[in-house]
Short mmCIF file of C-alpha atoms in Angstrom, two decimals:
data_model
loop_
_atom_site.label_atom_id
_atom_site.label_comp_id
_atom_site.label_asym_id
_atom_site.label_seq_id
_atom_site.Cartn_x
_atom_site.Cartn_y
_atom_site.Cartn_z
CA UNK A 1 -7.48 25.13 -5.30
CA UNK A 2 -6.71 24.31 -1.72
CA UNK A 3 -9.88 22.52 -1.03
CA UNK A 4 -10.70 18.72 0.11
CA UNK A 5 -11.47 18.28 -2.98
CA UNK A 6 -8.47 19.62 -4.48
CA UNK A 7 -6.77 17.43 -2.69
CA UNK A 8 -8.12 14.35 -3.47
CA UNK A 9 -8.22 14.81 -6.77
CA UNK A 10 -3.94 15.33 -7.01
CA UNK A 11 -4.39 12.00 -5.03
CA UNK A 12 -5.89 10.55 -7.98
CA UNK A 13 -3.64 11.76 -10.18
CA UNK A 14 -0.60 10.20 -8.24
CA UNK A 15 -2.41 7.03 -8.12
CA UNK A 16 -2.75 7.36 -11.47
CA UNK A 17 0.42 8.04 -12.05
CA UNK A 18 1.88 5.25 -9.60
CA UNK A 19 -0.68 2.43 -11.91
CA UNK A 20 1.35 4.11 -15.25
CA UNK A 21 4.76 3.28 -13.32
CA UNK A 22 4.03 -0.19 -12.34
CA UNK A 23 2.75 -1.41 -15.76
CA UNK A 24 5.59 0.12 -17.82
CA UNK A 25 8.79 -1.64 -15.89
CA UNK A 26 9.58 -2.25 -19.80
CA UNK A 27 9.75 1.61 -21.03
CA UNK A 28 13.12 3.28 -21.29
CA UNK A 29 14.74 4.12 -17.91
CA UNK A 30 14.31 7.72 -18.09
CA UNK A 31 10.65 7.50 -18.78
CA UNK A 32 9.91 5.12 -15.69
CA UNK A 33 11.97 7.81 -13.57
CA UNK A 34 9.99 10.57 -14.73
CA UNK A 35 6.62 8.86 -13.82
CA UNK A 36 7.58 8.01 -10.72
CA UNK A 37 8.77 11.28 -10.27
CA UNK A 38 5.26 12.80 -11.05
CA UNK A 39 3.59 10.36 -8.77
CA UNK A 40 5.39 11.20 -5.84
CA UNK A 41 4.72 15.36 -6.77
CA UNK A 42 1.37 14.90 -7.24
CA UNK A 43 0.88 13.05 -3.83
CA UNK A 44 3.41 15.46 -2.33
CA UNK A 45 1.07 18.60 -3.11
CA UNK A 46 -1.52 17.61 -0.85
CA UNK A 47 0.34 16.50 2.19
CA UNK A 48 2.55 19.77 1.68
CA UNK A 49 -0.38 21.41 2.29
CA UNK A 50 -2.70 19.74 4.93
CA UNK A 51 -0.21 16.77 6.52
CA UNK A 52 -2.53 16.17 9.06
CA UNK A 53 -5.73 15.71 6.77
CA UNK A 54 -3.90 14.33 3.79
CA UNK A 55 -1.59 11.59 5.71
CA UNK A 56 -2.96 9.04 2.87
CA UNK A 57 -0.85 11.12 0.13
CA UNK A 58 1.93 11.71 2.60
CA UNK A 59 2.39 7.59 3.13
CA UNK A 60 2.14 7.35 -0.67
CA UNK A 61 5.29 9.22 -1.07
CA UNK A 62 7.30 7.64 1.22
CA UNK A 63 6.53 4.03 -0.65
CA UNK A 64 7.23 5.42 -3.72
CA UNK A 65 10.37 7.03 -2.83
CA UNK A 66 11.14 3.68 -1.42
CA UNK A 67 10.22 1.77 -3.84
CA UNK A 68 12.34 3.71 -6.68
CA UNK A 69 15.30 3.48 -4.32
CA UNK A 70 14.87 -0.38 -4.87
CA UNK A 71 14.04 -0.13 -8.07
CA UNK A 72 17.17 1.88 -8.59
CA UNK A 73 15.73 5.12 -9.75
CA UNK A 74 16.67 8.28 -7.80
CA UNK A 75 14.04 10.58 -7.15
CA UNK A 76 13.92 14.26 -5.67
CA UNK A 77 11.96 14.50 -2.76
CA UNK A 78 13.10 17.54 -0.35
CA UNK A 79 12.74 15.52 3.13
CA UNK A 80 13.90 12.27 4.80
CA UNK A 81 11.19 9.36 4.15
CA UNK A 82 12.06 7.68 7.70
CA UNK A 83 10.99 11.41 9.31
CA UNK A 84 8.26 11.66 7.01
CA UNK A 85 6.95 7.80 7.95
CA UNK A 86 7.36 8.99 12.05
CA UNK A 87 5.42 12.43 11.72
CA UNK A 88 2.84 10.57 9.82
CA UNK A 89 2.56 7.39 12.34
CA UNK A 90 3.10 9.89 14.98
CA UNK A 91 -0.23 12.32 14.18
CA UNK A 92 -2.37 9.25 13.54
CA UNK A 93 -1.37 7.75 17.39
CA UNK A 94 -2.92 11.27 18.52
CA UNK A 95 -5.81 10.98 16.62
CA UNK A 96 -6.13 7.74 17.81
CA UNK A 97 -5.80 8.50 21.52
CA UNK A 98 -8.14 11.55 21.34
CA UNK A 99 -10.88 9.46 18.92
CA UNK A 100 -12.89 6.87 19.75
CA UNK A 101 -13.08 5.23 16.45
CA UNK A 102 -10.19 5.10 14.03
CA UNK A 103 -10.93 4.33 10.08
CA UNK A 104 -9.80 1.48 8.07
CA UNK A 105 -7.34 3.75 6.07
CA UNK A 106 -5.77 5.38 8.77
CA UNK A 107 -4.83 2.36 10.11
CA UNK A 108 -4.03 1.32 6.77
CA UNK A 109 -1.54 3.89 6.42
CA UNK A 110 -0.33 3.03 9.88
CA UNK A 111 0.74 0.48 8.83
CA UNK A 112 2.11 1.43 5.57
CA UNK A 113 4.79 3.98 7.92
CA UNK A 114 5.36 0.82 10.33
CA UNK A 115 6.63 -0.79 7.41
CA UNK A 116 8.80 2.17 6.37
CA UNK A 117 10.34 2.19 9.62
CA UNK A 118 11.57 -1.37 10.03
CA UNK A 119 8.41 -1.48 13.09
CA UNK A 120 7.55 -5.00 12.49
CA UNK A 121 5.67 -5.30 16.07
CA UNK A 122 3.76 -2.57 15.33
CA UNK A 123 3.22 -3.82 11.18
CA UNK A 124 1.73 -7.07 12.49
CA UNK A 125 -0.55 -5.19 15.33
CA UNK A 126 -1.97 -2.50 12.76
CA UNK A 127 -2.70 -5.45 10.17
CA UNK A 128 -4.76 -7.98 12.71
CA UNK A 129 -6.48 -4.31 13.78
CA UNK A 130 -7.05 -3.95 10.37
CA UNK A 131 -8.72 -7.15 8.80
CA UNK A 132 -10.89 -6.87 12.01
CA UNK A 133 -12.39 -3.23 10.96
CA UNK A 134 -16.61 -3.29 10.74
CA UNK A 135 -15.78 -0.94 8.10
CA UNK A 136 -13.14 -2.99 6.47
CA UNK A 137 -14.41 -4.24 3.16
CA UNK A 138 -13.24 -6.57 0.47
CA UNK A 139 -12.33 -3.33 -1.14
CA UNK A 140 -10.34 -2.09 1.53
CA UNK A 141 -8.84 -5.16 2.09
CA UNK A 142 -7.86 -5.95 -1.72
CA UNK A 143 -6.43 -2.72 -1.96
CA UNK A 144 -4.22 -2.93 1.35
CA UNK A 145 -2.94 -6.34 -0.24
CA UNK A 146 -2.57 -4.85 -3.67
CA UNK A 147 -0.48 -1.72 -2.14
CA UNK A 148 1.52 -4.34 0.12
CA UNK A 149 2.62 -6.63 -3.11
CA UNK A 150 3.07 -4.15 -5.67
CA UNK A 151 4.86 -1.19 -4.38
CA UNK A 152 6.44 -2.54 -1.07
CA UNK A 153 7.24 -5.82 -2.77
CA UNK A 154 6.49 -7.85 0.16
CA UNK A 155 6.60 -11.40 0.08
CA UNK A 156 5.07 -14.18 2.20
CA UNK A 157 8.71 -15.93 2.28
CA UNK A 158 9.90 -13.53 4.62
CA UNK A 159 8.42 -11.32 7.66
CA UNK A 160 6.84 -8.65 7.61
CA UNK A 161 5.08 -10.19 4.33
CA UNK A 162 5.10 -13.85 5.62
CA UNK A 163 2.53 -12.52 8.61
CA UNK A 164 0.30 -9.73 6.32
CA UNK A 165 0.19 -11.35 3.20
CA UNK A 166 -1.52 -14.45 4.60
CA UNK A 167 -3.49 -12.61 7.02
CA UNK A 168 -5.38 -9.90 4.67
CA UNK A 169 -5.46 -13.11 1.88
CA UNK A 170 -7.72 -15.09 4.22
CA UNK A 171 -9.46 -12.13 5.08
CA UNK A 172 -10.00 -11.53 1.81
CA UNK A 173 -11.23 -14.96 0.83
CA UNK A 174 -13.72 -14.61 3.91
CA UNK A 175 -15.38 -11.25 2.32
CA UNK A 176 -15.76 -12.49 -0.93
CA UNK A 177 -17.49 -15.29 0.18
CA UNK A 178 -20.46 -12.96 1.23
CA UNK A 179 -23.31 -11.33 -1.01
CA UNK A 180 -22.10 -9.67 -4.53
CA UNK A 181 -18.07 -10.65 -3.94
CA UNK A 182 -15.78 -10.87 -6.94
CA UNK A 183 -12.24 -11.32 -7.72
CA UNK A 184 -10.11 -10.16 -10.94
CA UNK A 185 -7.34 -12.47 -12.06
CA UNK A 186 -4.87 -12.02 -14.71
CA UNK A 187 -3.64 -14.96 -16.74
CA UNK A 188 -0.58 -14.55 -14.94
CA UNK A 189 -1.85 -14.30 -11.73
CA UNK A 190 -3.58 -17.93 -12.29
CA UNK A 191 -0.49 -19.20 -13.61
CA UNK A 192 1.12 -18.39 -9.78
CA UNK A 193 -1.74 -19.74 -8.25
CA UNK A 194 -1.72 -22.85 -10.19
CA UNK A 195 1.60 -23.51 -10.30
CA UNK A 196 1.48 -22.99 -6.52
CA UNK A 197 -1.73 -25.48 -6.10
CA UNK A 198 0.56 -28.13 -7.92
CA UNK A 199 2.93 -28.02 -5.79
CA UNK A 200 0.58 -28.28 -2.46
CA UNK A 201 -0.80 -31.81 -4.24
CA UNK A 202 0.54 -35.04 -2.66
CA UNK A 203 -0.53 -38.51 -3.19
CA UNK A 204 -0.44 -40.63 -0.06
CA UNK A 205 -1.05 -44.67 -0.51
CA UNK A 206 -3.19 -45.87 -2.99
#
Protein backbone atom coordinates (compact mmCIF):
# COMPACT_ATOMS: atom_id res chain seq x y z
CA UNK A 1 0.00 0.00 0.00
CA UNK A 2 0.85 3.62 -0.46
CA UNK A 3 3.43 3.11 -3.06
CA UNK A 4 3.76 4.36 -6.90
CA UNK A 5 2.85 1.36 -7.64
CA UNK A 6 -0.09 1.16 -5.53
CA UNK A 7 -1.21 3.85 -7.10
CA UNK A 8 -1.16 3.06 -10.46
CA UNK A 9 -2.54 0.03 -10.14
CA UNK A 10 -6.15 1.65 -8.42
CA UNK A 11 -5.62 3.72 -11.69
CA UNK A 12 -6.10 0.69 -13.59
CA UNK A 13 -8.76 -0.44 -11.85
CA UNK A 14 -10.79 2.87 -12.41
CA UNK A 15 -9.96 2.68 -15.97
CA UNK A 16 -11.17 -0.47 -15.84
CA UNK A 17 -13.97 0.32 -14.30
CA UNK A 18 -14.73 3.58 -16.49
CA UNK A 19 -14.31 0.86 -19.99
CA UNK A 20 -17.21 -1.46 -17.90
CA UNK A 21 -19.39 1.90 -17.66
CA UNK A 22 -19.14 2.99 -21.16
CA UNK A 23 -19.96 -0.39 -22.80
CA UNK A 24 -22.98 -1.18 -20.58
CA UNK A 25 -25.20 2.23 -21.30
CA UNK A 26 -27.87 -0.77 -21.77
CA UNK A 27 -27.67 -2.40 -18.06
CA UNK A 28 -30.25 -1.39 -15.50
CA UNK A 29 -29.83 2.17 -14.13
CA UNK A 30 -28.69 1.24 -10.82
CA UNK A 31 -25.96 -0.95 -12.09
CA UNK A 32 -24.43 1.81 -14.49
CA UNK A 33 -24.54 4.17 -11.27
CA UNK A 34 -22.75 1.82 -9.22
CA UNK A 35 -19.87 1.39 -11.80
CA UNK A 36 -19.42 4.69 -12.25
CA UNK A 37 -19.43 5.09 -8.76
CA UNK A 38 -16.47 2.60 -8.33
CA UNK A 39 -14.56 4.25 -11.08
CA UNK A 40 -14.49 7.50 -9.67
CA UNK A 41 -13.38 5.71 -5.90
CA UNK A 42 -10.87 3.88 -7.31
CA UNK A 43 -9.27 6.96 -9.13
CA UNK A 44 -10.14 9.02 -6.05
CA UNK A 45 -7.77 6.79 -3.74
CA UNK A 46 -4.74 7.78 -5.36
CA UNK A 47 -5.15 11.47 -5.80
CA UNK A 48 -6.48 11.48 -2.05
CA UNK A 49 -3.32 10.45 -1.31
CA UNK A 50 -0.50 12.01 -3.49
CA UNK A 51 -2.57 14.99 -5.57
CA UNK A 52 0.46 16.29 -6.74
CA UNK A 53 1.98 12.92 -8.16
CA UNK A 54 -1.32 11.33 -9.05
CA UNK A 55 -3.02 14.50 -10.95
CA UNK A 56 -3.81 11.79 -13.87
CA UNK A 57 -6.40 9.99 -11.35
CA UNK A 58 -7.45 13.30 -9.92
CA UNK A 59 -8.57 14.64 -13.72
CA UNK A 60 -10.21 11.22 -14.13
CA UNK A 61 -12.63 11.97 -11.45
CA UNK A 62 -13.63 15.13 -12.32
CA UNK A 63 -14.72 13.73 -16.05
CA UNK A 64 -16.43 11.11 -14.61
CA UNK A 65 -18.29 13.04 -12.14
CA UNK A 66 -19.07 15.16 -15.10
CA UNK A 67 -19.90 12.93 -17.25
CA UNK A 68 -22.57 11.06 -14.88
CA UNK A 69 -24.02 14.50 -14.18
CA UNK A 70 -24.84 14.44 -18.02
CA UNK A 71 -25.59 11.21 -18.11
CA UNK A 72 -28.01 11.82 -15.30
CA UNK A 73 -26.56 9.64 -12.65
CA UNK A 74 -25.69 11.27 -9.29
CA UNK A 75 -22.60 10.31 -7.83
CA UNK A 76 -20.92 10.96 -4.29
CA UNK A 77 -17.82 12.61 -4.54
CA UNK A 78 -16.92 14.76 -1.23
CA UNK A 79 -15.45 17.98 -3.16
CA UNK A 80 -16.43 20.49 -5.90
CA UNK A 81 -15.13 19.18 -9.48
CA UNK A 82 -14.59 22.96 -10.73
CA UNK A 83 -12.03 23.31 -7.42
CA UNK A 84 -10.74 20.02 -8.03
CA UNK A 85 -10.11 20.88 -12.07
CA UNK A 86 -8.24 24.48 -10.70
CA UNK A 87 -5.92 22.77 -7.97
CA UNK A 88 -5.08 20.25 -10.54
CA UNK A 89 -4.41 22.85 -13.59
CA UNK A 90 -3.02 25.02 -10.97
CA UNK A 91 0.01 22.44 -9.61
CA UNK A 92 0.79 21.41 -13.19
CA UNK A 93 1.40 25.50 -14.22
CA UNK A 94 4.09 25.23 -11.26
CA UNK A 95 5.58 22.31 -12.42
CA UNK A 96 5.63 23.74 -15.58
CA UNK A 97 7.29 27.03 -14.65
CA UNK A 98 9.92 25.34 -12.41
CA UNK A 99 10.60 22.33 -15.26
CA UNK A 100 12.08 22.57 -18.29
CA UNK A 101 10.28 19.85 -20.02
CA UNK A 102 6.66 19.02 -19.38
CA UNK A 103 5.23 15.34 -20.45
CA UNK A 104 2.64 14.54 -22.92
CA UNK A 105 0.16 13.51 -20.10
CA UNK A 106 0.49 16.32 -18.00
CA UNK A 107 -0.40 18.40 -20.59
CA UNK A 108 -2.90 15.98 -21.46
CA UNK A 109 -4.56 16.38 -18.29
CA UNK A 110 -4.16 20.10 -18.67
CA UNK A 111 -6.17 20.06 -20.84
CA UNK A 112 -8.65 17.65 -19.63
CA UNK A 113 -9.20 20.51 -16.35
CA UNK A 114 -9.31 23.39 -19.14
CA UNK A 115 -12.15 21.64 -20.41
CA UNK A 116 -13.77 21.22 -16.98
CA UNK A 117 -13.54 24.76 -16.42
CA UNK A 118 -15.23 26.24 -19.47
CA UNK A 119 -11.13 27.55 -20.39
CA UNK A 120 -11.53 27.20 -24.02
CA UNK A 121 -8.31 29.56 -24.75
CA UNK A 122 -6.39 27.63 -22.70
CA UNK A 123 -8.20 23.92 -24.17
CA UNK A 124 -7.09 24.93 -27.67
CA UNK A 125 -3.36 26.12 -26.44
CA UNK A 126 -2.73 22.79 -24.35
CA UNK A 127 -4.04 20.66 -27.46
CA UNK A 128 -1.70 22.38 -30.40
CA UNK A 129 1.14 21.97 -27.35
CA UNK A 130 0.10 18.65 -27.26
CA UNK A 131 0.01 17.05 -30.85
CA UNK A 132 3.44 18.86 -31.11
CA UNK A 133 5.08 16.68 -28.09
CA UNK A 134 8.54 14.61 -29.36
CA UNK A 135 7.16 12.28 -26.95
CA UNK A 136 3.65 12.35 -28.20
CA UNK A 137 2.86 9.07 -29.86
CA UNK A 138 0.05 7.60 -31.84
CA UNK A 139 -0.71 6.07 -28.52
CA UNK A 140 -0.85 9.11 -26.69
CA UNK A 141 -2.58 10.77 -29.18
CA UNK A 142 -5.41 7.98 -29.77
CA UNK A 143 -5.96 7.88 -26.27
CA UNK A 144 -6.32 11.81 -25.75
CA UNK A 145 -8.97 11.53 -28.69
CA UNK A 146 -10.55 8.44 -27.26
CA UNK A 147 -10.86 10.21 -23.61
CA UNK A 148 -12.11 13.51 -25.49
CA UNK A 149 -15.12 11.53 -27.46
CA UNK A 150 -16.12 9.08 -25.03
CA UNK A 151 -16.32 10.54 -21.65
CA UNK A 152 -16.41 14.37 -22.39
CA UNK A 153 -18.68 13.76 -25.35
CA UNK A 154 -17.14 16.33 -27.42
CA UNK A 155 -18.12 16.88 -30.79
CA UNK A 156 -16.48 18.50 -33.83
CA UNK A 157 -19.95 20.48 -34.46
CA UNK A 158 -19.28 22.69 -31.75
CA UNK A 159 -16.06 24.36 -29.97
CA UNK A 160 -14.11 23.17 -27.87
CA UNK A 161 -14.53 19.74 -29.94
CA UNK A 162 -14.81 21.48 -33.41
CA UNK A 163 -10.90 22.75 -32.78
CA UNK A 164 -9.43 19.30 -30.82
CA UNK A 165 -11.20 16.76 -32.49
CA UNK A 166 -9.82 17.73 -35.90
CA UNK A 167 -6.57 18.69 -34.63
CA UNK A 168 -5.43 15.34 -32.66
CA UNK A 169 -7.45 13.37 -35.83
CA UNK A 170 -4.90 14.73 -38.31
CA UNK A 171 -2.31 14.23 -35.95
CA UNK A 172 -3.26 11.03 -35.62
CA UNK A 173 -3.49 10.16 -39.28
CA UNK A 174 0.15 11.71 -39.57
CA UNK A 175 1.61 9.03 -36.87
CA UNK A 176 0.10 6.20 -38.27
CA UNK A 177 1.43 6.85 -41.42
CA UNK A 178 5.00 6.07 -40.00
CA UNK A 179 6.74 2.57 -39.32
CA UNK A 180 4.45 -0.25 -37.49
CA UNK A 181 1.08 2.22 -37.26
CA UNK A 182 -2.34 0.63 -36.90
CA UNK A 183 -5.81 1.59 -36.34
CA UNK A 184 -8.87 -0.48 -34.72
CA UNK A 185 -12.30 0.14 -36.17
CA UNK A 186 -15.54 -1.16 -35.11
CA UNK A 187 -18.25 -1.92 -37.64
CA UNK A 188 -19.89 0.95 -36.31
CA UNK A 189 -17.23 3.18 -36.34
CA UNK A 190 -16.90 2.50 -40.33
CA UNK A 191 -20.44 2.92 -40.70
CA UNK A 192 -19.80 6.87 -39.35
CA UNK A 193 -16.98 7.16 -41.42
CA UNK A 194 -18.66 5.96 -44.44
CA UNK A 195 -21.69 7.45 -44.12
CA UNK A 196 -19.67 10.65 -43.55
CA UNK A 197 -17.34 9.98 -46.84
CA UNK A 198 -20.78 9.83 -48.78
CA UNK A 199 -21.76 12.74 -47.93
CA UNK A 200 -18.26 14.67 -48.76
CA UNK A 201 -18.76 13.05 -52.59
CA UNK A 202 -19.93 15.56 -55.25
CA UNK A 203 -20.10 15.17 -58.90
CA UNK A 204 -19.20 18.30 -60.80
CA UNK A 205 -19.86 18.28 -64.86
CA UNK A 206 -19.50 15.34 -66.70
Amino acid sequence: PDTPEAFELQGLIGRVLKQWYLKTAAAPRERRRDTLQRAIDAYLTPYRANPAANFWQGINVVALVERGRRDGLAVSLDRNTAEMAAAILGGLETVERDRPEITPWELATMLEAAIALGRVDTVVQRAQEYVAHPAAGAFEVVSMLRQLVEIWNLTDDEPPGSSLIPMLSLARARLLRGEGGGLTLTAQGIAVEHARTIELERVHGF
